[in-house]
PDB file of C-alpha atoms in Angstrom:
ATOM      1  CA  ASN A   1      -7.845  -4.924 -18.113  1.00 63.00           C
ATOM      2  CA  GLY A   2      -4.702  -3.265 -16.537  1.00 59.00           C
ATOM      3  CA  ASN A   3      -6.886  -0.365 -15.322  1.00 86.00           C
ATOM      4  CA  VAL A   4      -5.511  -0.223 -11.813  1.00 93.00           C
ATOM      5  CA  ASP A   5      -4.288   3.305 -10.898  1.00 95.00           C
ATOM      6  CA  ALA A   6      -3.060   2.472  -7.315  1.00 97.00           C
ATOM      7  CA  PHE A   7      -2.769  -0.661  -5.090  1.00 98.00           C
ATOM      8  CA  VAL A   8      -2.801   0.251  -1.395  1.00 98.00           C
ATOM      9  CA  MET A   9      -2.427  -2.061   1.647  1.00 98.00           C
ATOM     10  CA  SER A  10      -0.575  -2.697   4.813  1.00 97.00           C
ATOM     11  CA  ALA A  11       2.319  -5.232   5.246  1.00 96.00           C
ATOM     12  CA  GLY A  12       3.891  -7.554   7.569  1.00 92.00           C
ATOM     13  CA  THR A  13       6.661  -9.529   5.780  1.00 93.00           C
ATOM     14  CA  GLY A  14       5.528  -7.647   2.641  1.00 95.00           C
ATOM     15  CA  GLY A  15       4.819 -10.667   0.360  1.00 94.00           C
ATOM     16  CA  THR A  16       1.327  -9.646  -0.638  1.00 96.00           C
ATOM     17  CA  LEU A  17       2.078  -5.967  -1.166  1.00 97.00           C
ATOM     18  CA  VAL A  18       5.350  -6.512  -3.080  1.00 96.00           C
ATOM     19  CA  GLY A  19       4.170  -9.540  -5.101  1.00 94.00           C
ATOM     20  CA  THR A  20       0.887  -7.897  -6.272  1.00 95.00           C
ATOM     21  CA  GLY A  21       2.633  -4.625  -6.796  1.00 95.00           C
ATOM     22  CA  GLY A  22       5.400  -6.217  -8.940  1.00 93.00           C
ATOM     23  CA  TYR A  23       2.832  -8.137 -10.898  1.00 92.00           C
ATOM     24  CA  LEU A  24       0.695  -5.020 -11.619  1.00 93.00           C
ATOM     25  CA  LYS A  25       3.699  -2.924 -12.623  1.00 91.00           C
ATOM     26  CA  GLU A  26       5.179  -5.688 -14.865  1.00 89.00           C
ATOM     27  CA  LYS A  27       1.748  -6.270 -16.513  1.00 88.00           C
ATOM     28  CA  TRP A  28       1.378  -2.631 -17.114  1.00 89.00           C
ATOM     29  CA  TRP A  29       4.754  -2.334 -18.833  1.00 87.00           C
ATOM     30  CA  ARG A  30       3.952  -5.368 -20.977  1.00 85.00           C
ATOM     31  CA  ASP A  31       0.597  -3.984 -21.977  1.00 84.00           C
ATOM     32  CA  HIS A  32       2.231  -0.655 -22.718  1.00 80.00           C
ATOM     33  CA  ARG A  33       4.726  -2.287 -24.919  1.00 80.00           C
ATOM     34  CA  ASP A  34       2.044  -4.159 -26.815  1.00 78.00           C
ATOM     35  CA  ASN A  35       0.037  -0.979 -27.397  1.00 77.00           C
ATOM     36  CA  ASN A  36       3.064   0.738 -28.802  1.00 74.00           C
ATOM     37  CA  GLU A  37       3.581  -2.146 -31.312  1.00 69.00           C
ATOM     38  CA  HIS A  38       0.109  -1.754 -32.726  1.00 66.00           C
ATOM     39  CA  ASP A  39       0.287   0.035 -36.051  1.00 46.00           C
ATOM     40  CA  ASN A  40      -3.459   0.883 -35.819  1.00 49.00           C
ATOM     41  CA  LYS A  41      -3.770   2.786 -32.458  1.00 52.00           C
ATOM     42  CA  ALA A  42      -7.494   2.159 -32.422  1.00 51.00           C
ATOM     43  CA  THR A  43      -6.939  -1.516 -31.733  1.00 50.00           C
ATOM     44  CA  ALA A  44      -4.762  -0.719 -28.720  1.00 49.00           C
ATOM     45  CA  THR A  45      -6.005  -1.393 -25.221  1.00 50.00           C
ATOM     46  CA  SER A  46      -8.057   1.694 -24.520  1.00 54.00           C
ATOM     47  CA  SER A  47      -8.521   0.943 -20.704  1.00 64.00           C
ATOM     48  CA  LEU A  48      -4.783   1.016 -19.931  1.00 70.00           C
ATOM     49  CA  SER A  49      -3.800   3.792 -17.606  1.00 76.00           C
ATOM     50  CA  SER A  50      -1.324   6.444 -18.845  1.00 80.00           C
ATOM     51  CA  THR A  51       1.077   5.775 -16.028  1.00 88.00           C
ATOM     52  CA  PRO A  52       2.161   2.591 -14.061  1.00 91.00           C
ATOM     53  CA  PRO A  53      -0.096   1.847 -11.037  1.00 94.00           C
ATOM     54  CA  ARG A  54       1.166   3.413  -7.787  1.00 96.00           C
ATOM     55  CA  ILE A  55       1.924   0.879  -5.091  1.00 97.00           C
ATOM     56  CA  VAL A  56       1.422   2.295  -1.629  1.00 98.00           C
ATOM     57  CA  LEU A  57       2.196   0.930   1.828  1.00 98.00           C
ATOM     58  CA  VAL A  58      -0.157   1.540   4.753  1.00 98.00           C
ATOM     59  CA  ASP A  59       1.602   1.410   8.026  1.00 96.00           C
ATOM     60  CA  PRO A  60       0.536   1.497  11.734  1.00 95.00           C
ATOM     61  CA  PRO A  61       2.044   3.387  14.620  1.00 92.00           C
ATOM     62  CA  GLY A  62       5.402   1.976  15.849  1.00 88.00           C
ATOM     63  CA  SER A  63       6.318   0.274  12.578  1.00 91.00           C
ATOM     64  CA  SER A  64       9.606   1.159  10.875  1.00 92.00           C
ATOM     65  CA  LEU A  65       8.360   0.301   7.404  1.00 95.00           C
ATOM     66  CA  PHE A  66       6.884   3.714   6.710  1.00 95.00           C
ATOM     67  CA  ASN A  67      10.215   5.511   7.158  1.00 93.00           C
ATOM     68  CA  LYS A  68      11.959   2.838   5.144  1.00 94.00           C
ATOM     69  CA  VAL A  69       9.796   3.664   2.138  1.00 96.00           C
ATOM     70  CA  LYS A  70       9.812   7.429   2.769  1.00 95.00           C
ATOM     71  CA  TYR A  71      13.333   8.040   3.840  1.00 93.00           C
ATOM     72  CA  GLY A  72      15.340   4.871   3.322  1.00 92.00           C
ATOM     73  CA  VAL A  73      15.744   4.239   6.997  1.00 89.00           C
ATOM     74  CA  ALA A  74      14.011   1.463   8.945  1.00 87.00           C
ATOM     75  CA  TYR A  75      13.278   3.298  12.207  1.00 77.00           C
ATOM     76  CA  ALA A  76      10.416   4.525  14.240  1.00 77.00           C
ATOM     77  CA  SER A  77      10.472   6.711  17.310  1.00 74.00           C
ATOM     78  CA  GLN A  78       9.239   4.056  19.546  1.00 67.00           C
ATOM     79  CA  GLN A  79      12.631   2.257  18.812  1.00 62.00           C
ATOM     80  CA  SER A  80      14.701   4.986  20.451  1.00 64.00           C
ATOM     81  CA  GLU A  81      16.944   3.770  23.253  1.00 56.00           C
ATOM     82  CA  ARG A  82      15.191   5.699  26.098  1.00 59.00           C
ATOM     83  CA  LYS A  83      11.709   4.597  24.919  1.00 57.00           C
ATOM     84  CA  LEU A  84      12.205   0.991  23.769  1.00 54.00           C
ATOM     85  CA  ARG A  85      10.382  -1.601  25.869  1.00 56.00           C
ATOM     86  CA  ARG A  86      10.926  -5.170  25.941  1.00 53.00           C
ATOM     87  CA  HIS A  87       7.254  -5.938  25.053  1.00 50.00           C
ATOM     88  CA  ARG A  88       6.004  -3.285  22.733  1.00 55.00           C
ATOM     89  CA  TYR A  89       2.340  -2.705  21.896  1.00 63.00           C
ATOM     90  CA  ASP A  90       2.491   0.509  19.909  1.00 78.00           C
ATOM     91  CA  THR A  91      -0.737  -0.042  17.980  1.00 89.00           C
ATOM     92  CA  LEU A  92      -4.104  -1.770  18.152  1.00 91.00           C
ATOM     93  CA  ALA A  93      -3.410  -3.335  14.742  1.00 93.00           C
ATOM     94  CA  GLU A  94      -2.277  -6.951  14.812  1.00 91.00           C
ATOM     95  CA  GLY A  95      -0.274  -8.774  12.099  1.00 90.00           C
ATOM     96  CA  ILE A  96       0.908  -5.724  10.296  1.00 94.00           C
ATOM     97  CA  GLY A  97       3.966  -3.487  10.757  1.00 92.00           C
ATOM     98  CA  LEU A  98       7.479  -4.576  11.454  1.00 90.00           C
ATOM     99  CA  ASP A  99      10.701  -3.306  13.041  1.00 87.00           C
ATOM    100  CA  ARG A 100      12.964  -5.147  10.411  1.00 88.00           C
ATOM    101  CA  ILE A 101      13.146  -5.452   6.676  1.00 92.00           C
ATOM    102  CA  THR A 102      12.339  -8.891   5.325  1.00 93.00           C
ATOM    103  CA  ALA A 103      13.683 -10.216   1.959  1.00 92.00           C
ATOM    104  CA  ASN A 104      10.201  -9.785   0.593  1.00 92.00           C
ATOM    105  CA  PHE A 105       9.779  -6.159   1.665  1.00 95.00           C
ATOM    106  CA  GLY A 106      13.399  -5.375   0.688  1.00 93.00           C
ATOM    107  CA  LEU A 107      12.747  -6.433  -2.890  1.00 93.00           C
ATOM    108  CA  GLY A 108      10.032  -3.763  -2.988  1.00 94.00           C
ATOM    109  CA  CYS A 109      12.490  -1.191  -1.946  1.00 93.00           C
ATOM    110  CA  ASP A 110      14.976  -2.111  -4.720  1.00 90.00           C
ATOM    111  CA  GLY A 111      15.140  -0.480  -8.133  1.00 86.00           C
ATOM    112  CA  ILE A 112      13.672  -2.713 -10.823  1.00 84.00           C
ATOM    113  CA  VAL A 113      14.114  -2.205 -14.588  1.00 80.00           C
ATOM    114  CA  TRP A 114      10.725  -2.409 -16.333  1.00 77.00           C
ATOM    115  CA  SER A 115      11.361  -3.211 -19.926  1.00 65.00           C
ATOM    116  CA  ASN A 116       9.487  -1.583 -22.840  1.00 59.00           C
ATOM    117  CA  ASN A 117      10.536  -4.153 -25.494  1.00 55.00           C
ATOM    118  CA  ASN A 118      10.697  -7.787 -26.008  1.00 49.00           C
ATOM    119  CA  SER A 119      14.443  -8.152 -25.210  1.00 45.00           C
ATOM    120  CA  ASP A 120      15.849  -8.894 -21.836  1.00 43.00           C
ATOM    121  CA  VAL A 121      17.028  -5.878 -19.943  1.00 39.00           C
ATOM    122  CA  THR A 122      20.163  -6.355 -17.940  1.00 38.00           C
ATOM    123  CA  ASN A 123      20.040  -4.742 -14.444  1.00 41.00           C
ATOM    124  CA  GLY A 124      23.314  -4.587 -12.576  1.00 38.00           C
ATOM    125  CA  GLY A 125      24.436  -7.942 -13.846  1.00 36.00           C
ATOM    126  CA  GLY A 126      21.061  -9.670 -13.428  1.00 41.00           C
ATOM    127  CA  LYS A 127      17.885  -9.867 -15.584  1.00 48.00           C
ATOM    128  CA  GLY A 128      15.684  -6.810 -14.890  1.00 52.00           C
ATOM    129  CA  SER A 129      12.391  -8.655 -14.949  1.00 61.00           C
ATOM    130  CA  PHE A 130      10.579  -8.840 -11.607  1.00 67.00           C
ATOM    131  CA  GLY A 131       9.513 -12.371 -12.342  1.00 66.00           C
ATOM    132  CA  ASN A 132      13.146 -13.243 -12.928  1.00 67.00           C
ATOM    133  CA  ARG A 133      14.257 -11.727  -9.747  1.00 65.00           C
ATOM    134  CA  ILE A 134      11.712 -13.657  -7.796  1.00 67.00           C
ATOM    135  CA  ALA A 135      12.760 -16.862  -9.529  1.00 66.00           C
ATOM    136  CA  LYS A 136      16.346 -16.280  -8.540  1.00 61.00           C
ATOM    137  CA  LEU A 137      15.329 -15.767  -4.880  1.00 60.00           C
ATOM    138  CA  ILE A 138      13.238 -18.880  -4.835  1.00 59.00           C
ATOM    139  CA  ASN A 139      15.964 -21.069  -6.526  1.00 63.00           C
ATOM    140  CA  ASN A 140      18.699 -19.333  -4.483  1.00 60.00           C
ATOM    141  CA  GLU A 141      20.578 -18.601  -7.740  1.00 53.00           C
ATOM    142  CA  THR A 142      23.325 -16.102  -8.052  1.00 44.00           C
ATOM    143  CA  ALA A 143      22.946 -13.252 -10.499  1.00 42.00           C
ATOM    144  CA  ASP A 144      24.530 -13.502 -13.958  1.00 45.00           C
ATOM    145  CA  LYS A 145      27.879 -11.839 -13.736  1.00 40.00           C
ATOM    146  CA  THR A 146      27.950 -10.803 -17.345  1.00 41.00           C
ATOM    147  CA  GLN A 147      27.970  -7.071 -17.555  1.00 43.00           C
ATOM    148  CA  PRO A 148      26.013  -5.275 -20.420  1.00 43.00           C
ATOM    149  CA  ASN A 149      27.894  -3.761 -23.298  1.00 47.00           C
ATOM    150  CA  ASN A 150      27.460  -0.086 -24.499  1.00 47.00           C
ATOM    151  CA  ASP A 151      24.855  -1.117 -27.053  1.00 47.00           C
ATOM    152  CA  GLN A 152      22.878  -3.036 -24.459  1.00 41.00           C
ATOM    153  CA  ARG A 153      22.996  -0.133 -22.090  1.00 41.00           C
ATOM    154  CA  GLN A 154      21.881   2.298 -24.619  1.00 42.00           C
ATOM    155  CA  SER A 155      18.959   0.027 -25.762  1.00 42.00           C
ATOM    156  CA  ALA A 156      17.915  -0.617 -22.158  1.00 40.00           C
ATOM    157  CA  SER A 157      17.881   3.100 -21.338  1.00 44.00           C
ATOM    158  CA  SER A 158      15.821   4.055 -24.321  1.00 45.00           C
ATOM    159  CA  ASN A 159      13.205   1.190 -23.872  1.00 53.00           C
ATOM    160  CA  SER A 160      12.747   0.847 -20.195  1.00 60.00           C
ATOM    161  CA  GLN A 161      12.450   2.581 -16.892  1.00 74.00           C
ATOM    162  CA  SER A 162      13.859   1.881 -13.444  1.00 77.00           C
ATOM    163  CA  SER A 163      11.795   2.434 -10.424  1.00 86.00           C
ATOM    164  CA  LYS A 164      10.905   0.678  -7.046  1.00 92.00           C
ATOM    165  CA  ILE A 165       7.940  -1.471  -6.689  1.00 95.00           C
ATOM    166  CA  ILE A 166       6.596   0.414  -3.577  1.00 97.00           C
ATOM    167  CA  ASP A 167       6.167   4.073  -4.516  1.00 96.00           C
ATOM    168  CA  ASP A 168       4.909   5.639  -1.375  1.00 97.00           C
ATOM    169  CA  ALA A 169       3.777   5.039   2.186  1.00 97.00           C
ATOM    170  CA  ILE A 170       0.816   6.344   4.284  1.00 97.00           C
ATOM    171  CA  SER A 171       0.843   6.207   8.167  1.00 96.00           C
ATOM    172  CA  VAL A 172      -2.641   5.553   9.628  1.00 96.00           C
ATOM    173  CA  THR A 173      -3.459   5.942  13.298  1.00 95.00           C
ATOM    174  CA  ASP A 174      -5.381   3.618  15.518  1.00 96.00           C
ATOM    175  CA  GLN A 175      -8.172   6.165  15.932  1.00 95.00           C
ATOM    176  CA  GLN A 176      -8.579   6.356  12.175  1.00 95.00           C
ATOM    177  CA  ALA A 177      -8.768   2.600  11.960  1.00 96.00           C
ATOM    178  CA  VAL A 178     -11.418   2.425  14.718  1.00 96.00           C
ATOM    179  CA  HIS A 179     -13.588   5.074  13.139  1.00 94.00           C
ATOM    180  CA  MET A 180     -13.329   3.336   9.739  1.00 95.00           C
ATOM    181  CA  ALA A 181     -14.211  -0.099  11.286  1.00 96.00           C
ATOM    182  CA  HIS A 182     -17.357   1.227  12.740  1.00 94.00           C
ATOM    183  CA  PHE A 183     -18.287   2.946   9.460  1.00 92.00           C
ATOM    184  CA  LEU A 184     -17.890  -0.202   7.442  1.00 94.00           C
ATOM    185  CA  LEU A 185     -20.083  -2.140   9.991  1.00 93.00           C
ATOM    186  CA  ARG A 186     -22.860   0.329  10.001  1.00 89.00           C
ATOM    187  CA  HIS A 187     -23.083   1.123   6.193  1.00 88.00           C
ATOM    188  CA  GLU A 188     -21.464  -1.819   4.448  1.00 91.00           C
ATOM    189  CA  GLY A 189     -22.260  -4.677   6.817  1.00 93.00           C
ATOM    190  CA  LEU A 190     -18.698  -5.556   7.043  1.00 96.00           C
ATOM    191  CA  PHE A 191     -17.408  -6.624  10.410  1.00 97.00           C
ATOM    192  CA  VAL A 192     -13.660  -6.101   9.815  1.00 97.00           C
ATOM    193  CA  GLY A 193     -10.366  -6.358  11.793  1.00 97.00           C
ATOM    194  CA  SER A 194      -7.765  -3.816  12.360  1.00 96.00           C
ATOM    195  CA  SER A 195      -5.684  -4.481   9.140  1.00 96.00           C
ATOM    196  CA  THR A 196      -8.729  -4.162   6.861  1.00 97.00           C
ATOM    197  CA  ALA A 197      -9.747  -0.821   8.581  1.00 97.00           C
ATOM    198  CA  MET A 198      -6.331   0.538   8.157  1.00 97.00           C
ATOM    199  CA  ASN A 199      -6.159  -0.583   4.445  1.00 98.00           C
ATOM    200  CA  VAL A 200      -9.480   1.190   3.641  1.00 97.00           C
ATOM    201  CA  VAL A 201      -8.330   4.391   5.417  1.00 97.00           C
ATOM    202  CA  GLY A 202      -5.094   4.286   3.425  1.00 97.00           C
ATOM    203  CA  ALA A 203      -7.128   3.685   0.126  1.00 97.00           C
ATOM    204  CA  LEU A 204      -9.216   6.770   0.912  1.00 95.00           C
ATOM    205  CA  VAL A 205      -6.133   8.869   1.660  1.00 95.00           C
ATOM    206  CA  ALA A 206      -4.414   7.667  -1.498  1.00 95.00           C
ATOM    207  CA  ALA A 207      -7.566   8.337  -3.605  1.00 94.00           C
ATOM    208  CA  SER A 208      -7.789  11.940  -2.278  1.00 92.00           C
ATOM    209  CA  GLU A 209      -4.381  12.641  -3.794  1.00 92.00           C
ATOM    210  CA  MET A 210      -5.171  11.172  -7.201  1.00 93.00           C
ATOM    211  CA  PRO A 211      -7.110  12.500 -10.136  1.00 92.00           C
ATOM    212  CA  GLN A 212     -10.940  12.126 -10.193  1.00 89.00           C
ATOM    213  CA  GLY A 213     -12.026   8.678 -11.564  1.00 90.00           C
ATOM    214  CA  SER A 214      -8.847   6.868 -10.510  1.00 93.00           C
ATOM    215  CA  ASN A 215      -9.270   3.130  -9.679  1.00 94.00           C
ATOM    216  CA  VAL A 216      -7.778   2.501  -6.240  1.00 96.00           C
ATOM    217  CA  VAL A 217      -7.618  -1.080  -5.078  1.00 97.00           C
ATOM    218  CA  THR A 218      -7.114  -2.463  -1.540  1.00 97.00           C
ATOM    219  CA  VAL A 219      -7.676  -5.709   0.320  1.00 96.00           C
ATOM    220  CA  VAL A 220     -10.339  -6.706   2.872  1.00 96.00           C
ATOM    221  CA  CYS A 221      -8.064  -9.307   4.678  1.00 93.00           C
ATOM    222  CA  ASP A 222      -9.417  -9.978   8.219  1.00 95.00           C
ATOM    223  CA  GLY A 223     -12.679 -10.288  10.126  1.00 95.00           C
ATOM    224  CA  GLY A 224     -13.651  -8.569  13.334  1.00 94.00           C
ATOM    225  CA  GLN A 225     -14.504 -11.895  15.060  1.00 95.00           C
ATOM    226  CA  ARG A 226     -10.866 -12.373  15.723  1.00 93.00           C
ATOM    227  CA  HIS A 227     -10.322  -8.939  17.255  1.00 94.00           C
ATOM    228  CA  THR A 228     -13.043  -8.939  19.969  1.00 94.00           C
ATOM    229  CA  GLY A 229     -10.369  -8.843  22.739  1.00 94.00           C
ATOM    230  CA  ARG A 230      -8.712  -5.628  21.716  1.00 94.00           C
ATOM    231  CA  PHE A 231      -9.826  -3.697  18.553  1.00 96.00           C
ATOM    232  CA  TRP A 232     -13.599  -4.451  19.126  1.00 97.00           C
ATOM    233  CA  ASN A 233     -13.476  -4.371  22.928  1.00 96.00           C
ATOM    234  CA  ARG A 234     -14.918  -0.878  23.975  1.00 96.00           C
ATOM    235  CA  ASP A 235     -13.374  -1.046  27.478  1.00 96.00           C
ATOM    236  CA  PHE A 236      -9.873  -1.861  26.028  1.00 95.00           C
ATOM    237  CA  VAL A 237     -10.065   0.834  23.349  1.00 95.00           C
ATOM    238  CA  VAL A 238     -11.253   3.534  25.656  1.00 95.00           C
ATOM    239  CA  ASP A 239      -9.736   2.706  29.035  1.00 95.00           C
ATOM    240  CA  GLU A 240      -6.564   0.971  28.159  1.00 92.00           C
ATOM    241  CA  TRP A 241      -5.618   2.876  24.823  1.00 93.00           C
ATOM    242  CA  GLY A 242      -7.239   6.129  25.481  1.00 94.00           C
ATOM    243  CA  LEU A 243      -9.090   6.339  22.210  1.00 94.00           C
ATOM    244  CA  ILE A 244     -12.627   7.475  21.329  1.00 92.00           C
ATOM    245  CA  TRP A 245     -15.316   4.759  20.734  1.00 94.00           C
ATOM    246  CA  PRO A 246     -17.299   6.113  17.823  1.00 90.00           C
ATOM    247  CA  GLY A 247     -20.985   6.908  18.417  1.00 84.00           C
ATOM    248  CA  ASP A 248     -23.803   6.769  15.870  1.00 72.00           C
ATOM    249  CA  ASP A 249     -23.404  10.420  15.025  1.00 71.00           C
ATOM    250  CA  ASP A 250     -19.675   9.946  14.134  1.00 69.00           C
ATOM    251  CA  VAL A 251     -20.185   7.297  11.463  1.00 71.00           C
ATOM    252  CA  ASP A 252     -23.676   8.282  10.312  1.00 70.00           C
ATOM    253  CA  VAL A 253     -23.455   9.727   6.684  1.00 64.00           C
ATOM    254  CA  VAL A 254     -27.120   9.400   5.702  1.00 60.00           C
ATOM    255  CA  GLY A 255     -30.206  11.412   6.489  1.00 56.00           C
ATOM    256  CA  ASP A 256     -31.324  14.860   5.415  1.00 53.00           C
ATOM    257  CA  ASP A 257     -27.689  16.202   4.854  1.00 63.00           C
ATOM    258  CA  GLY A 258     -25.728  13.125   3.898  1.00 63.00           C
ATOM    259  CA  GLU A 259     -23.108  15.026   2.023  1.00 75.00           C
ATOM    260  CA  LYS A 260     -22.348  17.240   4.949  1.00 75.00           C
ATOM    261  CA  ALA A 261     -22.151  14.083   7.081  1.00 76.00           C
ATOM    262  CA  LYS A 262     -19.759  12.541   4.706  1.00 79.00           C
ATOM    263  CA  ARG A 263     -17.448  15.522   4.826  1.00 80.00           C
ATOM    264  CA  ASN A 264     -17.573  15.381   8.582  1.00 80.00           C
ATOM    265  CA  PHE A 265     -16.614  11.800   8.541  1.00 84.00           C
ATOM    266  CA  LEU A 266     -13.716  12.329   6.196  1.00 86.00           C
ATOM    267  CA  LYS A 267     -12.513  15.141   8.456  1.00 84.00           C
ATOM    268  CA  LEU A 268     -12.475  12.683  11.399  1.00 82.00           C
ATOM    269  CA  LEU A 269     -10.145  10.529   9.251  1.00 87.00           C
ATOM    270  CA  GLY A 270      -7.969  13.704   8.501  1.00 85.00           C
ATOM    271  CA  ILE A 271      -8.838  13.640   4.839  1.00 86.00           C
ATOM    272  CA  ASP A 272      -9.212  16.882   2.886  1.00 74.00           C
ATOM    273  CA  PHE A 273     -12.591  16.593   1.332  1.00 62.00           C
ATOM    274  CA  GLU A 274     -12.125  19.462  -1.003  1.00 65.00           C
ATOM    275  CA  SER A 275      -9.103  17.780  -2.623  1.00 57.00           C
ATOM    276  CA  MET A 276     -11.383  14.963  -3.627  1.00 57.00           C
ATOM    277  CA  GLN A 277     -13.783  16.922  -5.641  1.00 51.00           C
TER     278      GLN A 277
END
């Protein structure tokens, strides 16, 4: 029903993050327009959030995507000339994070005009609709060179808003992901891989920064059975990577003082429990 306040996940080439994020934002603007067109406000979609959903990247150590979203520069300290290694393994996470910007991810960092009316909005010589932008990329079409006139510009500015698909980025450490993976196995019965663990940590961080009752969505995208050589290998995690292998006390949030245990676990993840009240 359009009631998604945030969509949070990691990215490799960025197809899922940008595609889902673009759809959610375009749908929100379409529903928002439809609500405004109702003469009887009681018939409007009551579940629609008051603001567009926030699309948040979760990024592992060594990836340059975090800085691209935050500061507009695709760079990570591990890429510096004195530190750069031929074969880099900066994170336990596999399949997420990148040193370059793909066309998929780049689209998520570009400004998109989200229309609040039924007319087409012209954006820099091309249609502003996210769907139209995707169609042009797929069909390898060139943008329409026709420039908007003054009336079109005025109409577009009053009935639309320009913003990027990806709003923010969260950097998650390997240790946070390891703690979360063990928590999910113990309490949810989910044997997850490194990408899922990072996604869930990112979703919790995002939720801690949003109003109470917000709906935050993420993706459980990989199983632990494919990560037994590294992420779920105790000797590798402790001896080779220098991380802490969680014990029962670290991820146990039940018992006589479950609330205290939950607060302690959130502290392990570096999340401010008080901000989530």
